[in-house]
Amino acid sequence: MTDDEVPETVEPGDAEPAGTVEDDEPGTPALADRADQVPPRVPPAADPATPDEPSPSPADQAVGKVKSQPFTNGKGGTAPSAVGAVDDDDRADRVPEQQQSRTAGRETLASASVKRGIVSTGDHSSSVYYETHNVSYAGRQVTVQVSYFGAEYVERESGVYLEVDRFVDMRATLLERHLLVLSGEPGSGRRGTALTLLTRVFCDPRSIGTLEVDDDSIFAVIYDTVSFERGQGFIVERGSRPLLANTLEALRDRAEKRGAYLVVIDGPGAASGEAVYENRRPDSAMVLDRHLRWRLDEHRAIREDPCTLADAERYRNRVEEHWAVRRRLNIAPSVLYIAQLAQHLVQHIHRKEPLDQLISEWDDHPRKLAKEILEIGVERSENPQLVPHQQAFRIAYAVFHGHPLSAVFQAGELLSQKIMPLFEVRDSKPARLIIDGNIEKLIHPTMVGQQPPAAGRMNPRRARLADVGLIHTLLEVAWHDYDTLRGPLQAWLTVLAGSPLVEVQVRAAQITGVLASFDFNEVYRNLIGVWARWQATYRNSAAIAMDMAYSDKGLEKRVLNRIRDWSNSPDPLLQDSAARAYGMGIGEDDVPRAIQELARLGRRPELAASKSVTVAMGTLFLSGAAEEVMDALGAWITAESPHLAHHAVRLLVELARLYGSGGPEGWPALPKLAAESAARQDALVNLWRRALTGSMTSRRAWESMRRWLTAADSDPDLSAFVESMALRVFDGTLAERARFNLTIWSRRQPGADLIPKLLSHLDRARSTPIPS
């Protein structure tokens, strides 16, 4: 049994009030025999049972029948677990992994919801991956990918670019400093500005690309991994990684010495500074004019019977003055949208239809393509028995965009072979050969985006859509235009939302949140509301689904009211779900209120054994509220409620494992936060003393302490802080236990500096006689 699998019990002295559910009591009278303890239900199958022979709903059957699937946790179809009951998929130490998947998924699905008229092809295809670095950093494996756009792409994009405000100043700063931070709203053309800036500071078009890090809590790993070369230029998406001044300065210094250039793309409201510029979106009409001129020049250059310059000018003027085009410009969600609209109009310059029809085709194209993808007539198919699997695979391919193809195949197989038959009347199971699983037979060619070359077994081939907007459009068409698909989709998502695979669970829950934007009442009634009272994994999925729905501006108030209802409910399962939700988007928007609610929930004895409060606070910490969470820990450890102190200790154990989120990269996350505050230092000492002696936390706490002592050897400032803190922590009753562990560690790590130093301190203290 590993450290993470040790059943957690309450520390001595933190006696549980009567009726509290402990981790090793999965079923208690207080929560048994409740009417809501049933698996999620969705509309019945096409052939319902007679009243005399009631049968489980399709969702019940789906969850119960697929326990052997890679995506299930083996608990499908069972009654809800009590709050705090042992659940392998409710581990607090998976917070960073879940946070990374949740952030990436929200960005992907938010991009998918932007309305586009056509599918991106060619001009806006993905960059070509060139090399991958798998490195060990701060005790964990991190992947850094270096990619290049290609000279043709760079020249085309920089040629059509329309300069934004202060572009000249940006170029001068980048030329002088070799690093620039570009902030702005998504859709404002930040990437185009960054790419063009790199060309204007004389970077080689063949050496312009992106740097990507798969771990959101580490930014400085780029410095240790990538050795820049003269003439290179890279775009670095900040994402949710900490943007620390010392990290940027180190990267800037490295780039300047090597003759390379870096542009960091950040969100709105980035910190001000001489190398920070806001990328304000240019005028939509000017963007359209720029792209039309460029496209028309290309069109005239490649046609055998080219248009005259006068023909092109007349067409451009007609497009720019047309009322339907101007209306689209007023609601254009992004610069890319305008670029694609220009591409569509120029492609059809010789059609005789009026512009109104071309614009209508532009608007309708995504839905038409989605229907074409889903409509696979049996009479038109060369292999009729393959049709259901093709439909299922195409839905899975869109939903799991960006995921390994193995996940797509497994999800598609689950939908076609386990879920759909429950909603259909089939004379027999369709025969299907193994080779029918060929991806070229299953996928619609228009869906597939450019695939990078295989990067080895550490980076498997992934599903890549030609346009990420197909996720939203395909789901919308499946939900609204095919009423028979609603049931299978809900049953499918129910199974996937209980997956022990974090990436699968998070994406399934977020897709459920997208469906909630189509019909909140139905999705809440059949899925989210039931998950919130089910197994811990499903309670987590319910919170993630609500987080995704909350990102829809039209649903903010409804979601917020539901979460408040959960929080005030007498049902401990709903309270648990509410605590998880407060660690996500709702909590990020109002951190003080979220911490206040989590403190209120944390005092409740029913949640004493649950990890939900710990998970929520840890997620808020990773989301940028590190100082607020640290201050809350200090208040909780001295609170009158033993349960609140208990949550604080558990949170310390989890945060002690994190690196780089709250201080210099490579430091543990907590020391920097505490180094400049005596109150935080006192709180940290109290937390460590409780964690190192608690029966449920001591093993993991001592291991985290060892990592801190080892990490301190590489930094004098960190060493001084940790040494002072450790001596206070080890004082008194902990001295003998500390001496025992330090002795073992010094033997296993003969090259350590701080460990033997602390051991020497403790030995001297033991040998010093106590003054009379």
JSON list of C-alpha atoms in Angstrom, two decimals, residues 20 43 60 78 96 104 108 110 112 121 168 223 230 268 278 295 352 394 500 507 520 540 574 595 649 691 702 729 743:
[
{"chain": "A", "resi": 20, "resn": "THR", "atom": "CA", "xyz": [-20.31, 11.55, 11.51]},
{"chain": "A", "resi": 43, "resn": "PRO", "atom": "CA", "xyz": [-35.40, 9.07, -20.84]},
{"chain": "A", "resi": 60, "resn": "ASP", "atom": "CA", "xyz": [-28.79, 2.31, -15.08]},
{"chain": "A", "resi": 78, "resn": "THR", "atom": "CA", "xyz": [-24.10, 1.04, -6.87]},
{"chain": "A", "resi": 96, "resn": "PRO", "atom": "CA", "xyz": [-2.87, 19.78, -9.83]},
{"chain": "A", "resi": 104, "resn": "ALA", "atom": "CA", "xyz": [-7.23, 23.32, -20.62]},
{"chain": "A", "resi": 108, "resn": "THR", "atom": "CA", "xyz": [-10.76, 24.50, -25.57]},
{"chain": "A", "resi": 110, "resn": "ALA", "atom": "CA", "xyz": [-14.69, 28.31, -24.83]},
{"chain": "A", "resi": 112, "resn": "ALA", "atom": "CA", "xyz": [-15.31, 25.90, -29.57]},
{"chain": "A", "resi": 121, "resn": "THR", "atom": "CA", "xyz": [-8.23, 24.66, -43.35]},
{"chain": "A", "resi": 168, "resn": "VAL", "atom": "CA", "xyz": [6.09, 50.52, -33.39]},
{"chain": "A", "resi": 223, "resn": "TYR", "atom": "CA", "xyz": [14.80, 28.21, -19.13]},
{"chain": "A", "resi": 230, "resn": "ARG", "atom": "CA", "xyz": [20.47, 33.21, -32.90]},
{"chain": "A", "resi": 268, "resn": "PRO", "atom": "CA", "xyz": [-6.17, 40.96, -20.04]},
{"chain": "A", "resi": 278, "resn": "GLU", "atom": "CA", "xyz": [-1.89, 45.61, -24.39]},
{"chain": "A", "resi": 295, "resn": "ARG", "atom": "CA", "xyz": [-6.91, 37.30, -50.83]},
{"chain": "A", "resi": 352, "resn": "LYS", "atom": "CA", "xyz": [-23.59, 34.45, -59.67]},
{"chain": "A", "resi": 394, "resn": "ARG", "atom": "CA", "xyz": [-17.24, 10.84, -34.89]},
{"chain": "A", "resi": 500, "resn": "PRO", "atom": "CA", "xyz": [-10.88, 7.24, -12.78]},
{"chain": "A", "resi": 507, "resn": "ARG", "atom": "CA", "xyz": [-13.88, 16.48, -20.36]},
{"chain": "A", "resi": 520, "resn": "PHE", "atom": "CA", "xyz": [-30.29, 23.63, -18.37]},
{"chain": "A", "resi": 540, "resn": "ASN", "atom": "CA", "xyz": [-16.75, 16.08, -8.50]},
{"chain": "A", "resi": 574, "resn": "LEU", "atom": "CA", "xyz": [-25.02, 18.28, -1.72]},
{"chain": "A", "resi": 595, "resn": "ILE", "atom": "CA", "xyz": [-13.23, 30.91, 1.40]},
{"chain": "A", "resi": 649, "resn": "VAL", "atom": "CA", "xyz": [-3.67, 20.27, 8.26]},
{"chain": "A", "resi": 691, "resn": "ALA", "atom": "CA", "xyz": [0.63, 17.39, 10.32]},
{"chain": "A", "resi": 702, "resn": "TRP", "atom": "CA", "xyz": [7.39, 13.66, 6.90]},
{"chain": "A", "resi": 729, "resn": "VAL", "atom": "CA", "xyz": [8.77, 22.62, 14.27]},
{"chain": "A", "resi": 743, "resn": "THR", "atom": "CA", "xyz": [19.23, 9.99, 10.95]}
]
